Amino acid sequence: MTQSSFPVSAEFVAAANTTPAQYIKDYQRSIASPKANDDFWAERAELIDWIKKPTVISNVNYDLDDFRIKWFEDGELNISVNCIDRHLKDNPYKPAIIWEGDHPSLHKTLSFTELHAEVCRLGNAMRKLGVSKGDRVTLYMPMIPEAMIAMLACARIGAVHSVVFGGFSAESLGNRIIDSQSKLVITADEGVRSNKHTPLKANVDRALDMDGTQCVEKVIVVHRTGNSIPMSGRRDVWYHSVVAGESAECEPEVMNAEDPLFLLYTSGSTGKPKGVLHTTGGYITYALSTFRDAFDIKDDDVYWCSADIGWITGHTYSTYAPLANGTTTVMFEGAPDYPTWARVGHIIDKHKVSVVYTAPTAIRSMMKEGDAFVRESDRSSLRLLATVGEPINPEAWDWYYEVVGGGKCPIVDTWWQTETGGILIAPIPGTVALKPSCAMTPLYGIMPEIVDSDGEVLEGLAEGNLVIRGGWPGQMRTIYKDHERFLQTYFTEYPGYYFTGDGAQRDEDGHYWITGRVDDVLNVAGHRLGTAELESAIDSHPATVEAAVVGMPHEIRGVGIAAFVILKSGETKDEQIKEELNRHVRREIGPIANLDAIYIVDGLPKTRSGKIMRRILRSLAAGQYVGLGDLSTLADSSVINKIIEVLRAED
Ligand code: 6R9
């Protein structure tokens, strides 16, 4: 924890949506009692256009015998109407989406009126293809406007979308389609990033060869690059053909507040990725309300969140929250290094971006290339900067603050998760001096606690596991088709609380510092990968016997992946097999699962009961060979020295 703090400029504070004293007052009021908490959320629900206004606010009980999470349960609404139709009267021509293509010559703006027409056309087309309320639709899309249009069209007709990140493999896509039993898949011929093409449609074809995907009746394909792709006669249809001739009006489905809105698969510490389920009324209330608070949003902001729509940040803060608020959202198809590392600054200048929300990994990779690229732009439109996904180290914070923001923009470090639906901890800008790497203060209505390993709640200055007391409207409702796993993962270890899986410290000012995952989930470049998932991908290679995966420090991505692998006897322990294993894992999971270090070993440190002691491997992978702590439970301590020999040989 560093002691330095950065006061927010007087100019920013003067124009901020709230004041330090008001934040404290409002926060205290929002958590004063269950009734006060309900009153607070009832007020926030006024920001939403309801078809039927809710009379019941929360109905949350974490007691496993009588478990329930419901918000606004008798309310009715449609999220696409909240994101589009309600802005048409006052702001019909305001840009809703500014799309910046991979190549700097490509850009497109959709006003709220145009977005309305596009969403309605696709909604009508989907209905004609037989999709109705409650059906699942998998989206496997590049960062093009049709991706947001498809999400909103699902919301319009009550279909439940499951967006699968375009960087996941055919295999990962197939598994998610099988779990969700989607009726429809929407994709593009190819994705484009840094002038490189990803074969999205070909991956869909391979995924749909998998057993269990017979649920998919149709595949809608957006024409992005025009390169030739096979279209299967009965199953595949072009996006432009199905929307052509459709009406620009589409009757929105009346949704109950607790009807599902989307599924999003995320990695856990065990087993296969889990389908996190979010519902309608609570999610959109929470998204909109936290968006305004955390980013101090004004009507004329041009807001750019760089997250891909395949992640929760791309759902909540690229799509739903800004559009529900009537804010212009910038969507970028490409990567920060193309055509040069000056691209981010050029996009900010070109579209007069005022708020940027990105990940520490992106900041570190730009920082490494030097300041000159950023200084090619003037970035005078910037007002606020924000980060998400992983802890930001002080050096990256300073660079973001001084070089990108020119020392005048507050940095909002937002802590939250796929499961939480929206931000839970972040400094409300202008209310507090910022501490680099610190997520600072809870948002309204949120009650974080730190518990020790026995579940004892710690007061004041503390370090331990981060849990949340009580509920909030944006929280997940279940793991799709696996409610038991939901209860087990989040509500069993610390009864009565939501367990985040993260560790945290609280300092003398009551500010929260997130220290990272305390379970077997790796946060690589801000993306979650389960060690179990990675290990089973390695184990599925015919040359391997067993593998153990741990995180290791990585200069750019924060956490890198280190794999300790035992090969079958007779296999050659050379570079070639390592390359082959890495290719295999990338093929199984996707390119985000890149193994940074592979150590071929003869044995793994295991307890007498056969559990891999990852703690030891983590130290070894970080280059710490002495002071490994208590080794008395190891079945065979000689494996440690043998592993150290392998590591030394690689140094
Ligand atoms: C939104 C998102 C969630 C995990 C979370 C934590 C890490 C997110 C953070 C952060 C430190 C922050 N995390 N924000 N760690 N500081 N500001 O990233 O969701 O992909 O589900 O990841 O990311 O470990 O538990 P998700």
XYZ file of C-alpha atoms and ligand atoms in Angstrom:
677
model
C 0.000 0.000 0.000
C 1.603 3.281 -1.005
C 1.022 6.355 1.064
C 0.842 8.862 -1.776
C -2.524 10.171 -2.788
C -3.619 12.453 -5.596
C -6.297 15.035 -4.894
C -8.748 15.478 -7.742
C -8.361 18.917 -9.369
C -10.483 21.786 -8.064
C -11.886 22.240 -11.555
C -13.125 18.640 -11.693
C -14.510 18.766 -8.168
C -16.436 21.964 -8.941
C -18.227 20.314 -11.855
C -18.633 16.847 -10.288
C -22.061 15.267 -9.894
C -21.621 14.978 -6.139
C -19.432 16.285 -3.325
C -17.313 14.521 -0.699
C -19.798 15.313 2.059
C -22.763 14.303 -0.073
C -21.163 10.961 -0.996
C -20.677 10.095 2.680
C -24.222 11.158 3.513
C -25.758 9.251 0.605
C -23.625 6.173 1.205
C -24.458 6.061 4.906
C -28.120 6.506 4.142
C -28.033 3.747 1.493
C -26.752 1.147 3.983
C -28.359 2.400 7.199
C -30.920 -0.434 7.363
C -32.560 -2.959 5.049
C -35.456 -0.532 4.678
C -33.121 2.376 3.872
C -31.327 0.169 1.347
C -34.641 -0.640 -0.347
C -35.588 3.038 -0.337
C -32.297 3.876 -1.991
C -32.786 1.286 -4.749
C -36.418 2.298 -5.199
C -35.132 5.805 -5.912
C -32.554 4.491 -8.374
C -35.210 2.384 -10.098
C -36.873 5.698 -10.993
C -34.105 6.104 -13.597
C -35.678 3.229 -15.548
C -38.782 3.345 -17.744
C -40.995 0.578 -16.405
C -44.027 -0.846 -18.161
C -45.211 -1.751 -14.698
C -43.439 -0.069 -11.818
C -42.189 -2.450 -9.123
C -43.774 -2.288 -5.686
C -41.441 -4.877 -4.144
C -37.784 -3.798 -4.079
C -35.490 -6.507 -2.674
C -36.195 -10.075 -1.725
C -32.764 -11.415 -0.829
C -31.834 -14.117 1.654
C -28.434 -15.865 1.692
C -29.597 -18.464 4.229
C -29.149 -21.751 2.350
C -32.406 -23.199 3.710
C -34.438 -20.373 2.302
C -32.146 -18.920 -0.346
C -33.468 -16.308 -2.763
C -32.274 -13.314 -4.762
C -34.944 -11.215 -6.409
C -35.077 -7.534 -7.165
C -38.089 -5.484 -8.284
C -39.893 -8.812 -8.712
C -43.307 -7.455 -9.736
C -41.851 -4.888 -12.156
C -42.133 -5.153 -15.935
C -39.941 -3.521 -18.543
C -37.994 -3.992 -21.738
C -34.287 -3.187 -21.708
C -33.990 -2.333 -25.416
C -36.715 0.273 -24.925
C -34.690 1.718 -22.061
C -31.517 1.734 -24.142
C -33.064 3.145 -27.312
C -36.731 4.101 -27.661
C -36.880 6.383 -24.676
C -34.111 8.600 -26.093
C -35.849 9.055 -29.436
C -38.055 11.913 -28.340
C -35.351 14.263 -27.069
C -32.234 12.941 -28.788
C -33.221 11.212 -32.019
C -30.043 12.173 -33.864
C -27.562 11.917 -31.028
C -24.854 9.340 -31.806
C -25.627 6.165 -29.878
C -22.698 4.151 -31.208
C -19.551 5.547 -32.793
C -17.802 2.640 -34.427
C -14.102 2.872 -35.231
C -12.907 0.102 -37.520
C -9.640 -1.775 -37.392
C -8.260 0.365 -40.203
C -8.228 4.093 -39.338
C -10.142 4.916 -42.517
C -13.184 2.990 -41.286
C -15.752 4.569 -39.020
C -19.492 4.738 -38.744
C -21.965 6.496 -36.479
C -25.396 5.187 -35.571
C -27.829 7.675 -34.081
C -30.429 6.442 -31.614
C -32.944 6.537 -34.491
C -30.718 4.388 -36.690
C -29.949 2.012 -33.838
C -33.666 1.665 -33.190
C -34.339 0.705 -36.791
C -31.486 -1.811 -36.914
C -32.440 -3.479 -33.636
C -36.082 -3.691 -34.707
C -35.212 -5.211 -38.086
C -33.055 -7.889 -36.516
C -35.611 -8.513 -33.761
C -38.301 -9.084 -36.389
C -35.995 -11.314 -38.423
C -35.133 -13.409 -35.370
C -38.790 -13.819 -34.535
C -39.402 -15.021 -38.098
C -36.620 -17.561 -37.671
C -38.568 -18.936 -34.731
C -36.748 -17.317 -31.814
C -39.003 -16.310 -28.969
C -38.903 -15.245 -25.332
C -36.603 -17.393 -23.223
C -34.757 -19.004 -26.167
C -30.960 -18.811 -25.993
C -28.951 -17.165 -28.756
C -25.154 -17.473 -28.932
C -23.245 -14.505 -30.330
C -19.707 -15.111 -31.610
C -18.907 -11.751 -33.107
C -16.151 -9.267 -33.797
C -16.375 -5.727 -32.418
C -18.789 -4.405 -35.020
C -22.069 -2.540 -34.442
C -24.034 -5.670 -35.373
C -22.733 -7.247 -32.144
C -24.408 -4.601 -29.975
C -27.426 -4.595 -32.281
C -27.751 -8.350 -31.791
C -27.549 -8.077 -28.004
C -30.223 -5.392 -28.009
C -32.392 -7.309 -30.502
C -32.292 -10.321 -28.164
C -33.312 -8.065 -25.288
C -36.126 -6.658 -27.430
C -37.719 -10.034 -28.129
C -36.847 -11.552 -24.753
C -34.235 -14.001 -26.047
C -31.340 -14.745 -23.687
C -27.989 -13.946 -25.266
C -24.789 -15.792 -24.560
C -21.868 -13.868 -26.016
C -18.749 -15.947 -26.560
C -15.520 -13.956 -26.933
C -14.232 -14.181 -30.525
C -10.810 -15.207 -29.181
C -12.178 -18.485 -27.862
C -11.629 -21.631 -29.892
C -14.234 -23.649 -31.790
C -14.086 -26.182 -28.964
C -14.807 -23.580 -26.256
C -17.568 -22.106 -28.385
C -19.105 -25.539 -28.927
C -19.098 -26.313 -25.205
C -20.889 -23.055 -24.454
C -23.456 -23.676 -27.190
C -24.102 -27.141 -25.767
C -24.481 -25.885 -22.209
C -26.856 -23.089 -23.200
C -28.716 -25.190 -25.814
C -28.906 -22.187 -28.123
C -31.385 -22.179 -30.959
C -29.574 -19.576 -32.987
C -25.962 -18.482 -33.472
C -25.035 -15.039 -34.795
C -21.525 -14.605 -36.142
C -19.529 -12.927 -38.932
C -17.585 -14.352 -41.838
C -14.342 -13.192 -40.228
C -13.144 -10.868 -37.518
C -10.431 -8.274 -38.170
C -7.880 -7.032 -35.637
C -4.505 -5.477 -36.420
C -5.179 -6.333 -40.042
C -5.262 -10.034 -39.137
C -8.345 -12.113 -39.827
C -10.000 -14.588 -37.441
C -12.074 -17.334 -39.078
C -15.221 -16.886 -36.976
C -17.647 -18.667 -39.301
C -15.235 -21.569 -39.826
C -14.992 -21.892 -36.028
C -18.790 -21.926 -35.776
C -18.892 -24.699 -38.390
C -16.400 -26.747 -36.360
C -18.260 -26.073 -33.120
C -21.514 -27.199 -34.704
C -19.913 -30.497 -35.708
C -19.726 -31.301 -32.009
C -22.189 -33.703 -30.536
C -24.883 -31.899 -28.536
C -25.119 -28.834 -30.779
C -28.130 -30.158 -32.716
C -30.172 -27.520 -30.833
C -28.874 -24.865 -33.264
C -31.394 -24.363 -36.045
C -29.976 -21.316 -37.788
C -26.735 -19.375 -38.080
C -26.922 -15.700 -39.052
C -23.692 -14.495 -40.667
C -22.645 -10.854 -40.904
C -20.702 -9.995 -44.038
C -17.601 -8.291 -42.579
C -14.609 -9.077 -44.812
C -16.339 -10.711 -47.746
C -13.770 -13.491 -47.989
C -15.357 -16.636 -49.217
C -16.761 -18.947 -46.562
C -18.886 -22.048 -46.907
C -22.593 -21.438 -46.212
C -24.618 -24.503 -45.400
C -27.848 -24.332 -47.373
C -30.576 -24.923 -44.835
C -28.820 -23.717 -41.715
C -26.856 -20.570 -42.619
C -28.362 -17.224 -43.608
C -26.740 -13.875 -44.317
C -27.495 -11.087 -41.872
C -28.127 -8.546 -44.642
C -30.616 -10.890 -46.332
C -32.649 -11.630 -43.208
C -32.973 -7.997 -42.142
C -33.699 -6.700 -45.660
C -37.328 -5.755 -45.980
C -37.996 -6.055 -42.244
C -39.902 -3.273 -40.556
C -38.064 -0.634 -38.526
C -40.639 -1.129 -35.786
C -40.671 -4.180 -33.547
C -43.032 -4.702 -30.655
C -40.901 -5.079 -27.516
C -41.539 -8.153 -25.374
C -42.889 -7.371 -21.931
C -40.295 -8.755 -19.522
C -40.659 -9.406 -15.845
C -37.835 -7.872 -13.819
C -36.594 -11.369 -12.971
C -36.720 -12.754 -16.530
C -33.232 -13.731 -17.757
C -31.368 -11.185 -19.889
C -28.122 -12.992 -20.609
C -25.721 -15.780 -19.826
C -22.012 -15.157 -19.776
C -19.554 -17.983 -19.270
C -16.674 -17.372 -16.924
C -13.943 -19.567 -15.514
C -14.113 -20.882 -11.992
C -11.593 -22.639 -9.793
C -12.951 -26.065 -10.661
C -14.539 -27.738 -13.642
C -15.770 -26.176 -16.823
C -16.699 -22.494 -17.246
C -19.962 -21.588 -15.610
C -22.870 -19.759 -17.206
C -23.408 -16.682 -15.047
C -27.067 -15.673 -15.337
C -28.193 -12.064 -15.124
C -31.796 -10.910 -15.138
C -33.554 -7.810 -16.374
C -34.787 -5.161 -13.927
C -32.058 -5.284 -11.319
C -29.262 -5.563 -13.857
C -30.232 -2.497 -15.863
C -30.980 -0.403 -12.774
C -27.582 -1.268 -11.349
C -25.740 -0.802 -14.652
C -27.221 2.631 -15.311
C -26.903 3.882 -11.796
C -23.272 2.810 -11.221
C -22.302 4.156 -14.646
C -23.466 7.630 -13.670
C -21.852 7.476 -10.257
C -18.465 5.943 -11.067
C -17.786 7.943 -14.226
C -19.440 11.213 -13.214
C -21.319 11.078 -16.507
C -22.585 14.254 -18.233
C -24.989 14.494 -21.172
C -22.316 15.479 -23.679
C -19.744 12.854 -22.732
C -18.260 10.721 -25.486
C -17.449 7.556 -23.635
C -15.072 4.834 -24.785
C -14.833 1.506 -23.042
C -12.235 -0.641 -24.790
C -13.547 -3.972 -23.489
C -14.620 -6.577 -26.002
C -18.320 -7.425 -25.823
C -17.245 -10.974 -25.036
C -16.521 -9.925 -21.430
C -18.809 -8.588 -18.734
C -17.310 -5.088 -19.045
C -18.320 -5.080 -22.713
C -21.856 -6.039 -21.697
C -22.437 -3.661 -18.823
C -20.227 -0.684 -19.564
C -19.761 -0.711 -23.358
C -23.354 -1.513 -24.200
C -26.167 -1.522 -21.655
C -25.172 1.185 -19.165
C -24.150 3.939 -21.605
C -27.082 3.331 -23.928
C -29.627 3.155 -21.091
C -28.226 6.491 -19.969
C -28.384 7.976 -23.482
C -24.590 8.340 -23.593
C -22.624 8.024 -26.836
C -20.536 4.854 -26.685
C -17.423 4.331 -28.802
C -16.783 0.825 -30.096
C -13.332 -0.039 -31.441
C -12.792 -3.052 -33.628
C -9.013 -3.079 -33.588
C -6.016 -3.176 -31.284
C -3.935 -0.396 -29.674
C -0.861 -1.207 -31.783
C -2.352 -0.850 -35.228
C -1.262 0.830 -37.438
C 1.032 2.134 -34.653
C 0.961 2.481 -30.872
C -0.363 6.020 -31.404
C -3.795 4.643 -32.298
C -5.483 5.079 -28.909
C -4.569 8.775 -28.775
C -5.705 9.265 -32.358
C -9.092 7.715 -31.592
C -9.490 9.987 -28.560
C -8.769 13.073 -30.688
C -10.806 11.921 -33.687
C -14.006 11.308 -31.727
C -13.363 13.857 -28.928
C -13.529 11.123 -26.320
C -14.018 12.484 -22.797
C -14.058 9.295 -20.705
C -11.816 6.265 -21.303
C -12.303 2.930 -19.532
C -9.652 0.276 -20.147
C -7.546 -2.482 -18.576
C -4.138 -2.189 -16.878
C -2.692 -4.688 -19.378
C -3.478 -2.316 -22.250
C -1.936 0.568 -20.308
C 1.241 -1.406 -19.556
C 1.634 -2.499 -23.160
C 1.348 1.117 -24.357
C 3.662 2.366 -21.624
C 6.338 -0.087 -22.738
C 6.395 1.490 -26.204
C 7.326 4.897 -24.797
C 5.591 8.269 -24.447
C 6.207 9.552 -27.971
C 3.330 7.579 -29.470
C 0.826 8.977 -27.004
C 2.170 12.496 -27.501
C 1.216 12.341 -31.178
C -2.291 13.222 -29.976
C -3.385 16.180 -27.829
C -6.159 14.362 -25.915
C -7.571 17.679 -24.739
C -11.096 16.224 -24.799
C -10.286 13.825 -21.925
C -11.892 14.450 -18.561
C -11.800 11.122 -16.757
C -9.871 7.838 -17.005
C -10.848 4.491 -15.550
C -9.501 0.960 -15.227
C -10.910 -2.496 -14.649
C -10.094 -6.168 -14.601
C -6.942 -6.529 -12.544
C -4.908 -4.578 -10.043
C -3.080 -1.651 -11.618
C 0.520 -1.298 -10.481
C 1.623 2.195 -9.319
C 3.992 2.689 -12.317
C 1.173 2.059 -14.802
C -1.173 4.270 -12.749
C 1.341 7.141 -12.805
C 1.874 6.788 -16.513
C -1.866 6.681 -17.250
C -2.354 9.708 -15.027
C 0.580 11.852 -16.159
C 1.140 10.900 -19.787
C -2.289 9.829 -21.073
C -4.359 12.150 -18.878
C -1.860 15.015 -18.722
C -2.197 15.103 -14.910
C -5.729 16.512 -15.042
C -8.003 13.473 -15.182
C -8.969 11.479 -12.114
C -8.383 7.739 -12.438
C -11.260 5.561 -11.336
C -10.025 2.075 -10.448
C -13.162 -0.074 -10.562
C -13.376 -3.437 -8.840
C -16.119 -5.855 -9.801
C -16.760 -9.236 -11.444
C -18.834 -11.027 -14.072
C -20.930 -12.212 -11.155
C -21.563 -8.763 -9.686
C -22.996 -7.360 -12.939
C -21.569 -3.922 -12.257
C -18.961 -2.021 -10.241
C -19.021 -2.546 -6.460
C -15.900 -0.687 -5.321
C -14.472 2.454 -6.955
C -13.757 6.024 -5.943
C -16.663 8.224 -6.896
C -14.631 10.861 -8.720
C -14.299 14.153 -6.943
C -15.231 12.768 -3.535
C -11.859 11.454 -2.414
C -8.114 11.854 -3.101
C -6.955 8.907 -5.217
C -4.422 6.322 -4.125
C -2.714 4.520 -7.004
C -3.622 0.797 -7.116
C -6.441 1.214 -4.615
C -10.072 0.538 -5.553
C -10.985 2.868 -2.663
C -14.614 3.048 -1.556
C -17.835 1.047 -1.907
C -20.500 2.384 -4.225
C -23.918 3.236 -2.792
C -25.764 0.354 -1.210
C -22.708 -1.943 -1.179
C -21.357 -3.397 2.068
C -17.926 -5.014 1.663
C -16.428 -6.897 4.588
C -13.084 -8.569 5.147
C -13.131 -11.980 6.808
C -10.314 -14.207 7.993
C -10.077 -17.853 6.955
C -12.395 -18.845 9.815
C -15.054 -16.473 8.535
C -14.519 -14.002 11.363
C -15.405 -10.475 10.241
C -12.404 -8.182 10.727
C -12.831 -4.540 11.706
C -10.699 -1.520 10.807
C -7.267 -2.080 9.352
C -7.456 -5.624 7.993
C -6.347 -8.125 5.415
C -8.245 -11.243 4.369
C -10.958 -12.466 2.036
C -13.353 -10.035 0.473
C -17.046 -10.804 1.003
C -20.166 -8.709 0.487
C -22.907 -8.424 3.046
C -26.413 -8.272 1.595
C -27.409 -8.044 -2.029
C -27.510 -5.463 -4.795
C -29.739 -5.342 -7.882
C -27.033 -6.239 -10.425
C -25.878 -9.459 -8.781
C -26.029 -12.786 -10.629
C -29.016 -15.005 -9.914
C -27.634 -18.464 -10.571
C -25.224 -20.556 -12.591
C -27.203 -21.722 -15.577
C -28.531 -25.228 -14.919
C -26.339 -25.593 -11.838
C -27.869 -23.779 -8.891
C -26.063 -26.128 -6.473
C -22.683 -25.035 -7.806
C -23.823 -21.422 -7.479
C -24.644 -21.877 -3.786
C -21.502 -23.900 -3.224
C -19.155 -21.424 -4.911
C -20.416 -18.161 -3.510
C -22.517 -18.725 -0.380
C -21.198 -21.751 1.461
C -17.674 -20.909 2.613
C -18.704 -17.786 4.508
C -22.350 -18.356 5.427
C -24.527 -15.296 5.093
C -22.170 -13.484 2.717
C -21.414 -13.398 -0.998
C -17.813 -14.631 -1.359
C -15.910 -12.876 -4.123
C -12.909 -15.200 -4.463
C -10.637 -12.170 -4.044
C -8.351 -11.123 -1.243
C -8.306 -7.520 -0.011
C -6.787 -5.157 2.492
C -8.550 -2.274 4.190
C -6.305 0.598 5.209
C -6.593 3.086 8.054
C -8.858 5.311 5.954
C -11.253 2.414 5.297
C -10.145 2.140 1.660
C -10.044 -1.204 -0.123
C -6.987 -2.612 -1.898
C -7.683 -5.726 -3.949
C -4.800 -8.181 -3.638
C -5.932 -10.738 -6.238
C -7.644 -14.107 -6.447
C -7.474 -16.395 -3.463
C -8.832 -19.369 -5.416
C -7.445 -21.305 -8.365
C -8.465 -18.741 -10.944
C -5.747 -16.911 -12.867
C -6.358 -13.352 -13.956
C -4.283 -13.166 -17.130
C -4.379 -9.760 -18.823
C -7.595 -9.134 -16.925
C -9.208 -12.318 -18.247
C -10.110 -15.199 -16.031
C -8.765 -18.674 -16.691
C -9.237 -21.569 -14.314
C -6.174 -23.667 -13.524
C -8.429 -26.757 -13.711
C -9.485 -25.844 -17.253
C -5.869 -25.270 -18.357
C -4.697 -28.473 -16.718
C -7.366 -30.566 -18.354
C -6.456 -29.038 -21.745
C -2.805 -30.030 -21.198
C -3.805 -33.460 -19.884
C -5.827 -34.078 -23.043
C -2.623 -34.073 -25.116
C -1.564 -37.687 -25.785
C 2.048 -37.099 -24.688
C 1.204 -35.960 -21.145
C 0.540 -37.769 -17.895
C -0.282 -34.878 -15.608
C 0.072 -31.126 -15.362
C -0.143 -28.408 -12.737
C -0.727 -24.786 -13.691
C -0.012 -21.692 -11.607
C 0.217 -17.965 -12.194
C 3.567 -16.197 -12.381
C 4.462 -12.494 -12.488
C 4.252 -11.072 -16.009
C 5.474 -7.597 -16.916
C 2.622 -6.723 -19.290
C -0.210 -9.101 -18.545
C 0.115 -8.929 -14.773
C -0.170 -12.675 -14.451
C 1.404 -15.181 -16.832
C 0.720 -18.917 -17.057
C 3.339 -21.413 -15.883
C 2.753 -25.102 -16.520
C 4.596 -27.968 -14.849
C 4.108 -31.028 -17.010
C 4.913 -34.704 -16.604
C 5.341 -36.469 -19.951
C 4.704 -40.121 -20.709
C 7.863 -42.186 -20.611
C 9.494 -42.329 -24.008
C 8.471 -38.752 -24.931
C 11.381 -36.436 -25.719
C 11.702 -33.494 -23.368
C 12.606 -30.873 -25.946
C 11.463 -27.458 -27.175
C 9.356 -29.066 -29.853
C 7.041 -30.796 -27.403
C 6.672 -27.522 -25.491
C 5.627 -25.694 -28.639
C 3.262 -28.499 -29.459
C 1.682 -28.347 -25.988
C 1.217 -24.592 -26.241
C -0.408 -24.941 -29.667
C -2.640 -27.664 -28.296
C -3.881 -25.544 -25.367
C -4.489 -22.528 -27.597
C -6.455 -24.755 -29.944
C -8.488 -26.238 -27.082
C -9.290 -23.008 -25.219
C -8.268 -20.153 -27.489
C -5.280 -17.847 -28.037
C -5.817 -16.132 -24.675
C -4.597 -19.337 -23.032
C -0.958 -18.875 -23.992
C 1.461 -20.803 -21.799
C 4.268 -18.409 -20.872
C 6.505 -21.054 -19.342
C 6.410 -24.825 -19.650
C 8.577 -26.914 -17.344
C 8.878 -30.600 -18.082
C 9.287 -32.276 -14.701
C 9.379 -35.830 -13.334
C 7.094 -35.238 -10.379
C 4.756 -32.666 -8.815
C 4.710 -31.582 -5.173
C 1.720 -33.369 -3.685
C 0.336 -33.849 -0.236
C 0.031 -37.364 1.112
C -3.625 -37.235 0.114
C -2.593 -36.499 -3.467
C -3.413 -32.782 -3.698
C -1.046 -30.665 -5.755
C 0.542 -27.974 -3.556
C 0.177 -25.048 -5.929
C 1.481 -22.660 -3.308
C 4.948 -24.205 -3.711
C 4.787 -24.147 -7.506
C 3.742 -20.487 -7.413
C 6.852 -19.595 -5.410
C 9.079 -21.657 -7.694
C 7.584 -20.133 -10.857
C 8.201 -16.675 -9.400
C 11.888 -17.575 -8.979
C 11.703 -18.045 -5.238
C 13.566 -21.262 -4.470
C 14.112 -20.853 -0.732
C 11.735 -20.105 2.139
C 9.005 -22.282 0.676
C 7.170 -22.550 3.980
C 5.908 -25.671 5.649
C 6.794 -28.703 3.527
C 5.932 -31.321 6.121
C 2.720 -32.412 4.418
C 4.533 -33.280 1.195
C 4.421 -36.939 0.206
C 7.888 -36.745 -1.354
C 9.961 -33.639 -0.726
C 12.723 -34.679 -3.131
C 10.559 -33.537 -6.080
C 11.198 -29.928 -5.073
C 14.928 -30.071 -5.701
C 14.390 -31.837 -8.997
C 11.972 -29.099 -10.104
C 14.462 -26.428 -9.040
C 17.086 -28.129 -11.218
C 14.733 -27.884 -14.210
C 14.023 -24.216 -13.467
C 17.738 -23.400 -13.071
C 18.509 -25.075 -16.383
C 15.975 -22.756 -18.062
C 17.270 -19.513 -16.478
C -15.042 -6.810 -14.363
C -14.173 -8.000 -14.456
C -13.167 -10.442 -12.057
C -11.858 -10.508 -11.291
C -12.006 -10.082 -9.849
C -10.615 -9.605 -9.532
C -10.171 -8.955 -10.816
C -11.406 -6.857 -11.483
C -10.221 -5.331 -10.496
C -9.667 -6.592 -10.185
C -8.061 -5.585 -8.884
C -9.588 -4.166 -9.943
N -10.427 -7.511 -10.823
N -11.284 -5.543 -11.308
N -8.594 -6.717 -9.380
N -8.518 -4.354 -9.153
N -10.029 -2.930 -10.226
O -12.980 -7.898 -14.625
O -14.809 -9.211 -14.329
O -13.600 -10.875 -15.799
O -15.223 -11.589 -13.989
O -12.955 -10.674 -13.430
O -10.933 -9.584 -11.840
O -9.782 -10.676 -9.245
O -12.435 -11.166 -9.053
P -14.168 -10.640 -14.454
